[in-house]
PDB file of C-alpha atoms and ligand atoms in Angstrom:
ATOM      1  CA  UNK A 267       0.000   0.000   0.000  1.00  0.00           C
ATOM      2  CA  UNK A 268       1.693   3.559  -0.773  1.00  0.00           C
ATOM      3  CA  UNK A 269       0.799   6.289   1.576  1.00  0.00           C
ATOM      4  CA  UNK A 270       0.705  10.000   1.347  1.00  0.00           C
ATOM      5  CA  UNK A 271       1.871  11.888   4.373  1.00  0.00           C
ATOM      6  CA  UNK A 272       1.506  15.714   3.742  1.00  0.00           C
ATOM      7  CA  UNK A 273       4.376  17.494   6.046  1.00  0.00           C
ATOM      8  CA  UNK A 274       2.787  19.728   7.877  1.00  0.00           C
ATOM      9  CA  UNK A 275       5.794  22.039   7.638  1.00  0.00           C
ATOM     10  CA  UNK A 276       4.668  23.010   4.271  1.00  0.00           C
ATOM     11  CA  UNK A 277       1.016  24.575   6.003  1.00  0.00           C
ATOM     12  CA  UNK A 278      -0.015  27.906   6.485  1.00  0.00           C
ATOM     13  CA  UNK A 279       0.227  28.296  10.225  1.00  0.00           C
ATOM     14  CA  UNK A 280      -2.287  30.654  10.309  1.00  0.00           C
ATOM     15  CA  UNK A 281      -4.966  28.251   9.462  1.00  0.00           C
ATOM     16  CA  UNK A 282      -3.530  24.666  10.541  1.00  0.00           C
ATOM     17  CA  UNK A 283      -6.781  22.795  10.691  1.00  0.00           C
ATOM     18  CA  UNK A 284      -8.219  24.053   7.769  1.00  0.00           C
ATOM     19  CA  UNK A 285      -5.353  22.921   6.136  1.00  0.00           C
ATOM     20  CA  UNK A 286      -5.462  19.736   7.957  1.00  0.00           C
ATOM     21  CA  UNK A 287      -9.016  19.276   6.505  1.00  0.00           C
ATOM     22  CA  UNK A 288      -8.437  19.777   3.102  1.00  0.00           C
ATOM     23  CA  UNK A 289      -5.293  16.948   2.791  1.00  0.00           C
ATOM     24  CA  UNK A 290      -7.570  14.478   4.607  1.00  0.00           C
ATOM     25  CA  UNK A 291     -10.452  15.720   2.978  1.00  0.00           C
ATOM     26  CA  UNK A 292      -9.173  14.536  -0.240  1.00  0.00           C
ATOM     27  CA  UNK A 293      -7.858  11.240   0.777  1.00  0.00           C
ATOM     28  CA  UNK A 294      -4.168  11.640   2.562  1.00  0.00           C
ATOM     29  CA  UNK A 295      -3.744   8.935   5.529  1.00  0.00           C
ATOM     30  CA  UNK A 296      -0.981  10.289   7.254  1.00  0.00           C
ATOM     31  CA  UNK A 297      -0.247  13.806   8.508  1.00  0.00           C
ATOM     32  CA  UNK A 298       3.397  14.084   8.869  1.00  0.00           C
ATOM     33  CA  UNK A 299       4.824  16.293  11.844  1.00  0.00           C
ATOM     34  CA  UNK A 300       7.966  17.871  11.995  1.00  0.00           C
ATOM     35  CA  UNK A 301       9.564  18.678  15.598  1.00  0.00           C
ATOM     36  CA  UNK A 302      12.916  19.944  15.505  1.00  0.00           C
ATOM     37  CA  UNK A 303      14.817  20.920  18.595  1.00  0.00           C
ATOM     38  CA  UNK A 304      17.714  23.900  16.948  1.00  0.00           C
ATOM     39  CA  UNK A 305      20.290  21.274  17.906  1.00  0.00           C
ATOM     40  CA  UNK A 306      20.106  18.475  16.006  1.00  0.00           C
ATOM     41  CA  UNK A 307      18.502  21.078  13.034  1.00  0.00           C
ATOM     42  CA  UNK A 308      19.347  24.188  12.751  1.00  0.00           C
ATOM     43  CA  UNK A 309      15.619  25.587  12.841  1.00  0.00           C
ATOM     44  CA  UNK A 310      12.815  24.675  15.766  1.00  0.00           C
ATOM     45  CA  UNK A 311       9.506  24.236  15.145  1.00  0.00           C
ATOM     46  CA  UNK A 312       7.090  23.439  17.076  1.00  0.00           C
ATOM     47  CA  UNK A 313       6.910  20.579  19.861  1.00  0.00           C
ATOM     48  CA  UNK A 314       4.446  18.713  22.012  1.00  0.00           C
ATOM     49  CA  UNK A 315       1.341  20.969  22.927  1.00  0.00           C
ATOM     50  CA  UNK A 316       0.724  21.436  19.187  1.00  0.00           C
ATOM     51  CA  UNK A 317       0.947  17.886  18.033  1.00  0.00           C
ATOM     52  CA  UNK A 318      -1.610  17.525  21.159  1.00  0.00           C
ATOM     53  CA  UNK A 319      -4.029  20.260  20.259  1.00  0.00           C
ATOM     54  CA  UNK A 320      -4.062  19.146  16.461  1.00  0.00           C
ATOM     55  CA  UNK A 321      -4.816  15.570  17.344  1.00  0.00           C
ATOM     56  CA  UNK A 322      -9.356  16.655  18.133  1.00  0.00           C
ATOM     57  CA  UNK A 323      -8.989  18.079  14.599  1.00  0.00           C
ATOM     58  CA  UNK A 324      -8.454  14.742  12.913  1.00  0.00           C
ATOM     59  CA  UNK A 325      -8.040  11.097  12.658  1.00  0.00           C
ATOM     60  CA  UNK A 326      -5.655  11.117  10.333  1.00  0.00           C
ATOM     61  CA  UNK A 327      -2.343   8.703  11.272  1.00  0.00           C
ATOM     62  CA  UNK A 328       0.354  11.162  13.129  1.00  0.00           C
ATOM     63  CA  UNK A 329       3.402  10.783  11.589  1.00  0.00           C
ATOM     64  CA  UNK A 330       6.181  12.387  13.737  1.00  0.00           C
ATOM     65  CA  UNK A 331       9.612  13.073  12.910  1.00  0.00           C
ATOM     66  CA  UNK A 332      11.409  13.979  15.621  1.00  0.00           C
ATOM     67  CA  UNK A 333      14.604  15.723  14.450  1.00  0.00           C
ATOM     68  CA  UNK A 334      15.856  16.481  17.916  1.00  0.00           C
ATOM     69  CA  UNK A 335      18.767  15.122  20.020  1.00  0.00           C
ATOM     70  CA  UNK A 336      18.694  12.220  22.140  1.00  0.00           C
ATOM     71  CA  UNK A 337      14.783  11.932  21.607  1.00  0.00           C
ATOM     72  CA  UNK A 338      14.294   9.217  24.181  1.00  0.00           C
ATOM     73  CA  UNK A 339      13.396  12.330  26.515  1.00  0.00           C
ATOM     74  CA  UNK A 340      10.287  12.942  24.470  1.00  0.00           C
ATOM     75  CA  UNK A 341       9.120   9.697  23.178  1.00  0.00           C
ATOM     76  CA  UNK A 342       6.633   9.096  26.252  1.00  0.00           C
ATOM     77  CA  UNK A 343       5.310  12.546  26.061  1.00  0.00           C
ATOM     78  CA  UNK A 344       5.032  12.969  22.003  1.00  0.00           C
ATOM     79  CA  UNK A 345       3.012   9.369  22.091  1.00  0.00           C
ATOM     80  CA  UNK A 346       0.702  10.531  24.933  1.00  0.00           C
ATOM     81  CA  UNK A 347      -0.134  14.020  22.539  1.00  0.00           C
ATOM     82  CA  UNK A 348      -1.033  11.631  20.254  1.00  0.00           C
ATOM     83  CA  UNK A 349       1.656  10.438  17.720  1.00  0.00           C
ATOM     84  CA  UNK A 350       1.206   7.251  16.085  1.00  0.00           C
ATOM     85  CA  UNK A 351       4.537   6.255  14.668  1.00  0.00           C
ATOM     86  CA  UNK A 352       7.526   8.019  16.204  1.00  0.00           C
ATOM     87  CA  UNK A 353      10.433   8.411  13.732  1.00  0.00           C
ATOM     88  CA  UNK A 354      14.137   8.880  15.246  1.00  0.00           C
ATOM     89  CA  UNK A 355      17.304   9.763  13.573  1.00  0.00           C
ATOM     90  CA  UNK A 356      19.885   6.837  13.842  1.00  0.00           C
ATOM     91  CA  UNK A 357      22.514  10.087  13.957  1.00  0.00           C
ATOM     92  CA  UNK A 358      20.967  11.280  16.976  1.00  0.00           C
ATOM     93  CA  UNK A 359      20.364   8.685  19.487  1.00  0.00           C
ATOM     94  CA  UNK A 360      23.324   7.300  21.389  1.00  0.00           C
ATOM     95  CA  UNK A 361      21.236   4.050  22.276  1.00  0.00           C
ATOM     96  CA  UNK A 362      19.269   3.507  19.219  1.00  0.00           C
ATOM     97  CA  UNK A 363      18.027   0.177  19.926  1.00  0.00           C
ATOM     98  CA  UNK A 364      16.754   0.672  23.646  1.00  0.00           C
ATOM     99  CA  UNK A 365      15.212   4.077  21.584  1.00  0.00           C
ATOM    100  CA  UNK A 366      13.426   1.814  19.196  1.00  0.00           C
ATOM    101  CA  UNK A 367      12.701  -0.712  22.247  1.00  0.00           C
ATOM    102  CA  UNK A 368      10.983   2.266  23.736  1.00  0.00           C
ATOM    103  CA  UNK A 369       8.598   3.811  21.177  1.00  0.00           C
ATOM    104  CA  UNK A 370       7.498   0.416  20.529  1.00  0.00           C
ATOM    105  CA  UNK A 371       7.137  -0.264  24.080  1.00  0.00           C
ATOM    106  CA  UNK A 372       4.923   3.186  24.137  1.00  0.00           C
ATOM    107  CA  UNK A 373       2.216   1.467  21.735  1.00  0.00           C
ATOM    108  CA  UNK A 374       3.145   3.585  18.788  1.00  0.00           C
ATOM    109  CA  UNK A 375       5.049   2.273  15.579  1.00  0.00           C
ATOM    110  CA  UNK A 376       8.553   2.904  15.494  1.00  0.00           C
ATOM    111  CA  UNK A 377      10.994   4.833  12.743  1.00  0.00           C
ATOM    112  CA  UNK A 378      14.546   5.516  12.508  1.00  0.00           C
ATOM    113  CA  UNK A 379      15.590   8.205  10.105  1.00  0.00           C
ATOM    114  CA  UNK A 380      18.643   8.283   7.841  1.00  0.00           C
ATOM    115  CA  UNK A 381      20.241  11.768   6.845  1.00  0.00           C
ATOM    116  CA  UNK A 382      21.177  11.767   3.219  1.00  0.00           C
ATOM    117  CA  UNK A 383      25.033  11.119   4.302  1.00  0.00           C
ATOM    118  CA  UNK A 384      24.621   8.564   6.642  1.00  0.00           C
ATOM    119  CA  UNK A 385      24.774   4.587   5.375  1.00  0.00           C
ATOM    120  CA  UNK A 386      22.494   2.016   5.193  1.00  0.00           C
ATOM    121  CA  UNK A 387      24.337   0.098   7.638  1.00  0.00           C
ATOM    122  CA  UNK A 388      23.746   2.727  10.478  1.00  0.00           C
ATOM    123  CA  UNK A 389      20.074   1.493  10.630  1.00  0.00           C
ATOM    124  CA  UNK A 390      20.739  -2.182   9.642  1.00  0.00           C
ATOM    125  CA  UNK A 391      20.592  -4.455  13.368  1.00  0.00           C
ATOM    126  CA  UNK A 392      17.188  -2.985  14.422  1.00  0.00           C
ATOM    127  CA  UNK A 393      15.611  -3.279  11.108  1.00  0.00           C
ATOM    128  CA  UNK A 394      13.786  -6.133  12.520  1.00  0.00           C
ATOM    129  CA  UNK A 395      12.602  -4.038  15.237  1.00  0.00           C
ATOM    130  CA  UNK A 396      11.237  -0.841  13.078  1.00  0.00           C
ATOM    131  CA  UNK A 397       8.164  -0.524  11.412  1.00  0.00           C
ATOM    132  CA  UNK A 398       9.272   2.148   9.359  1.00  0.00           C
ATOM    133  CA  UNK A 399      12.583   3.547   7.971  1.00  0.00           C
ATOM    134  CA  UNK A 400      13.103   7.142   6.711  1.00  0.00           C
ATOM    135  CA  UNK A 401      14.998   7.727   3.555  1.00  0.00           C
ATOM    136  CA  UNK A 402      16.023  11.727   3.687  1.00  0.00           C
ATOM    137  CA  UNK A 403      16.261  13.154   0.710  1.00  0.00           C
ATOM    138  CA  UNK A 404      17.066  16.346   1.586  1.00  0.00           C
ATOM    139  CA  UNK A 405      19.179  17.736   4.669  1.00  0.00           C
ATOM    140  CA  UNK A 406      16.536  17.976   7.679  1.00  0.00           C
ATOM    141  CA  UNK A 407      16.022  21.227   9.141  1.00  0.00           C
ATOM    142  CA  UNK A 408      13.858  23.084   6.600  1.00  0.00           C
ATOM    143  CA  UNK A 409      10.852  22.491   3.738  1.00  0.00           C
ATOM    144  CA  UNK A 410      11.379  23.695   0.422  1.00  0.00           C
ATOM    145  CA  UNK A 411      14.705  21.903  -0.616  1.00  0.00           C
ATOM    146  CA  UNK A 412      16.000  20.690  -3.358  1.00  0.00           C
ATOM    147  CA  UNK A 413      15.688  16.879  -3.856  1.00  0.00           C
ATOM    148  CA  UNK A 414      19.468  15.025  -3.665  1.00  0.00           C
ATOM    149  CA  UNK A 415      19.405  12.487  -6.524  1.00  0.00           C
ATOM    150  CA  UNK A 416      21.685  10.183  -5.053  1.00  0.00           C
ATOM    151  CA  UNK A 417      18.971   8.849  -2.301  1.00  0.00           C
ATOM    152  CA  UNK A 418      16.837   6.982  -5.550  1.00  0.00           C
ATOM    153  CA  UNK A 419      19.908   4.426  -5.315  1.00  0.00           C
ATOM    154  CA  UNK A 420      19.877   4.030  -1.217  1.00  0.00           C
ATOM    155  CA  UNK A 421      15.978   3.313  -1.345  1.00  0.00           C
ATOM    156  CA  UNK A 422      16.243   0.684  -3.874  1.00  0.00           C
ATOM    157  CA  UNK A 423      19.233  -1.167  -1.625  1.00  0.00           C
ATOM    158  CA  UNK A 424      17.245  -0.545   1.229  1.00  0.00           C
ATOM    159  CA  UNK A 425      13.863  -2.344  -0.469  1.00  0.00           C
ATOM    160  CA  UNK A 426      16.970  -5.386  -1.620  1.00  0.00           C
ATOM    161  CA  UNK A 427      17.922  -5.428   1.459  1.00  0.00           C
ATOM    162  CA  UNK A 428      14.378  -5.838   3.406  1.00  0.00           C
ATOM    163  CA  UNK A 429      13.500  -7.893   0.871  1.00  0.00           C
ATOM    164  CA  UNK A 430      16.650 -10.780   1.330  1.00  0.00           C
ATOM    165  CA  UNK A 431      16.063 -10.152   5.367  1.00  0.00           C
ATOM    166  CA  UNK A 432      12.631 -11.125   4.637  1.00  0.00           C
ATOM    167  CA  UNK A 433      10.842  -7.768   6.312  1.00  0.00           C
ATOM    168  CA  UNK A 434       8.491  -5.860   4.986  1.00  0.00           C
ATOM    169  CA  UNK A 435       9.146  -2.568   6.859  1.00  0.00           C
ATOM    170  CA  UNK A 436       7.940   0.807   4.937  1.00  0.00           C
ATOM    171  CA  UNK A 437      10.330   2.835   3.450  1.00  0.00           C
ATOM    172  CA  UNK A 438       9.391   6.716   4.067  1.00  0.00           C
ATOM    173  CA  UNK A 439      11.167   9.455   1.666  1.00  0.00           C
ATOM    174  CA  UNK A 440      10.471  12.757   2.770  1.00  0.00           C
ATOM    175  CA  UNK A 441      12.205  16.191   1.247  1.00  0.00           C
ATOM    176  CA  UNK A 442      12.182  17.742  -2.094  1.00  0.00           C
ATOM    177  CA  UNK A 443       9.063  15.394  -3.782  1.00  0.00           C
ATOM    178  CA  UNK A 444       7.306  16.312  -6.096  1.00  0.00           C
ATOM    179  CA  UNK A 445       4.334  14.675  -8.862  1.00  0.00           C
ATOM    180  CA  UNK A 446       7.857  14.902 -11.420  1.00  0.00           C
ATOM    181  CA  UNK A 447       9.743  12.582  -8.924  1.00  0.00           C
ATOM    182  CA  UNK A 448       7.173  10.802  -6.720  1.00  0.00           C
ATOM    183  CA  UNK A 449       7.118   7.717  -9.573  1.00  0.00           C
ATOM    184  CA  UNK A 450      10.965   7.093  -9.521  1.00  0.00           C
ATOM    185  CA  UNK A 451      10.943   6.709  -5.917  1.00  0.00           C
ATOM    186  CA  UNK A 452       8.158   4.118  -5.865  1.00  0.00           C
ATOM    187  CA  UNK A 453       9.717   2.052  -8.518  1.00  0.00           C
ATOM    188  CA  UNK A 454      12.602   2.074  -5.904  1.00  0.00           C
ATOM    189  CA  UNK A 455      10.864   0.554  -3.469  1.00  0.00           C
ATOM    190  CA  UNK A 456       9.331   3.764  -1.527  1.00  0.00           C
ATOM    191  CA  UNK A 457       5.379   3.126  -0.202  1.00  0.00           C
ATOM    192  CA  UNK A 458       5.442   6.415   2.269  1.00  0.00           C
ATOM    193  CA  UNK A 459       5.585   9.445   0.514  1.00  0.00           C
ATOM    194  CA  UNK A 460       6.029  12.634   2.342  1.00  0.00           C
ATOM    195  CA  UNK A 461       5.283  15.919   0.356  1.00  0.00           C
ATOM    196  CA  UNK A 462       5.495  19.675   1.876  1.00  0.00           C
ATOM    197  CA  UNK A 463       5.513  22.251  -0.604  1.00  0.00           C
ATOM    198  CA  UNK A 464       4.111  20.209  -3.421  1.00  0.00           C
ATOM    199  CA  UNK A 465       0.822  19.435  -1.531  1.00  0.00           C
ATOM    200  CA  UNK A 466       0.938  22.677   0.315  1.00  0.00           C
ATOM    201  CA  UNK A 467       1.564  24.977  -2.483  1.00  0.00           C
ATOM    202  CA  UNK A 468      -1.743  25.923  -4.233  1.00  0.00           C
ATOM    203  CA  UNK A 469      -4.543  23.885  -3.771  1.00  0.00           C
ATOM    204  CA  UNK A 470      -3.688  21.336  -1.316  1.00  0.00           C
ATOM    205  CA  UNK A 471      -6.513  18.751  -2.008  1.00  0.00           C
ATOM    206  CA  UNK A 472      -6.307  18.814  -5.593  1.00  0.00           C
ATOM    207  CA  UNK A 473      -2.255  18.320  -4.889  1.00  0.00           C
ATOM    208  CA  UNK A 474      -3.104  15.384  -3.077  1.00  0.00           C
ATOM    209  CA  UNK A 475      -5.520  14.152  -5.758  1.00  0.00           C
ATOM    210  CA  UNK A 476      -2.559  13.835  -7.894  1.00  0.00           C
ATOM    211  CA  UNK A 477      -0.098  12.173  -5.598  1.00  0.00           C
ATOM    212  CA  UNK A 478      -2.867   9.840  -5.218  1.00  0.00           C
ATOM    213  CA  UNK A 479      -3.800   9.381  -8.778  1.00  0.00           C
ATOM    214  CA  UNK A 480      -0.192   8.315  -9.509  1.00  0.00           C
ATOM    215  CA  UNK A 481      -0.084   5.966  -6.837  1.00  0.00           C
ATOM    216  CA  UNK A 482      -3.307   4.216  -8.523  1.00  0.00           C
ATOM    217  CA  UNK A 483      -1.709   4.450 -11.956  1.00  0.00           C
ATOM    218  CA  UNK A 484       1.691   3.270 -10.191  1.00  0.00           C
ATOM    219  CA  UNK A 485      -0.148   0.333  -8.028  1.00  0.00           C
ATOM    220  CA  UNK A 486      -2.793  -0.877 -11.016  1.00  0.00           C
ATOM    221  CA  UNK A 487       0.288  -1.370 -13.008  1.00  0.00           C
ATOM    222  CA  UNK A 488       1.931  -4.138 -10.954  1.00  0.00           C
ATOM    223  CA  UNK A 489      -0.992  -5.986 -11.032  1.00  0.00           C
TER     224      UNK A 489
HETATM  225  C1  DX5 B  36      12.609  18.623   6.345  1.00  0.00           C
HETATM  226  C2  DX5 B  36      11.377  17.957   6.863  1.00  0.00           C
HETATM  227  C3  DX5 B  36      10.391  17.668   5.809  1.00  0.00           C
HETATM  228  C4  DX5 B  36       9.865  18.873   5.087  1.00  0.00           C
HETATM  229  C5  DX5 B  36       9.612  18.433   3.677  1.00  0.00           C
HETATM  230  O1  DX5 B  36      13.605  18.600   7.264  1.00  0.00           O
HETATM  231  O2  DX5 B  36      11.704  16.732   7.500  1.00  0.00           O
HETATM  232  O3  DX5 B  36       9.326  16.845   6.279  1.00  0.00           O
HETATM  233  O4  DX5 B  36       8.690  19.422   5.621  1.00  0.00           O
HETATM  234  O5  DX5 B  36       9.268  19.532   2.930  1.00  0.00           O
HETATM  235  P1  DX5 B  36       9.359  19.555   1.334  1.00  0.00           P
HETATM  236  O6  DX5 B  36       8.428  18.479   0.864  1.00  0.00           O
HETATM  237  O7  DX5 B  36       8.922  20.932   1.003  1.00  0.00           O
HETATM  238  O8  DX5 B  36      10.775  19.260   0.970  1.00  0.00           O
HETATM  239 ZN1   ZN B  37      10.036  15.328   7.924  1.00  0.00          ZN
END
């Protein structure tokens, strides 16, 4: 199954659940949710009490990337706001199996995150234990980037390498999609699709109409 997860990032703030609306609305199942800390990313966003006073606007799956340090901290605390899958970086957690242990141990599905640098091999002993790992395809910290090419190739080892492991974890890529790249990535091996400015950028539900409408065309034709 392949899975739109508008980034919240890409919303106007001034509006959040109207925006909110409108992607699930027109038929996105995840809301993805960007909390970065100024250490581990340059920027900050926002944090807990948000995620928490989003989660009465919609039933949409929370998706939340935490690009913070050592997010063991807040793994408790961002599940009990309401996240459903928690997605750490494997860069920033010293422990990142007793990290994984925990979200999972919270009730929510786990993620680890790879920056576009780091190797596959950083993620590769818990990928028995993840739901979920996070291709970055751009350098976290900020929406609006520039897609890095070389991240097609890492998705489609990462699929090879599920695949001979026997797992069938999701592979997320998140940063710099678009409807002109979105295809590529699923013939990779990609089923989580995370989209900021493309989806946010005009008309959001008809954006998400296409993302979706490519996934059908994608899906009916490997069956
Ligand atoms: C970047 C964030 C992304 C961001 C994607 O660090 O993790 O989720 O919102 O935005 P676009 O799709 O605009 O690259
Ligand atoms: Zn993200």
């Amino acid at each position: 199954m392949i899975i739109l997860a508008p980034s919240l990032l890409g919303a106007d703030f001034k509006h959040l659940e109207q925006d909110i609306k409108a992607v699930e609305q027109a038929g996105a199942m995840y809301l993805h949710l960007d909390v970065m800390d100024g250490a581990f990313v340059p920027s900050i966003s926002f944090g807990m009490p948000v995620i928490k006073a989003l989660r009465s606007c919609t039933d949409m799956v929370f998706d939340v990337h935490m690009m913070v340090e050592e997010p063991a901290r807040y793994v408790d605390v961002v599940r009990e706001c309401g996240a459903d899958l928690i997605c750490v970086h494997a860069e920033a957690c010293k422990h990142l199996d007793s990290t994984v242990r925990q979200i999972r141990q919270s009730g929510a599905k786990a993620g680890v995150a790879l920056n576009p640098a780091t190797s596959l091999a950083a993620v590769e002993m818990v990928l028995p234990l993840v739901d979920m790992v996070l291709v970055m395809s751009v350098n976290p910290g900020f929406g609006g980037q520039k897609f890095i090419p070389y991240t097609v190739e890492k998705v489609r080892s990462l699929r090879r390498k599920l695949d001979e492991m026997g797992l069938a974890a999701d592979i997320q890529v998140d940063g710099g999609v678009t409807l002109a790249n979105v295809e590529e990535l699923l013939k990779a091996g990609a089923n989580v699709i995370v989209a900021g400015t493309s989806v946010f950028q005009g008309d959001a539900g008809e954006n998400v109409g296409r993302f979706l409408e490519i996934f059908d065309r994608y899906e009916s034709g490997l069956r």
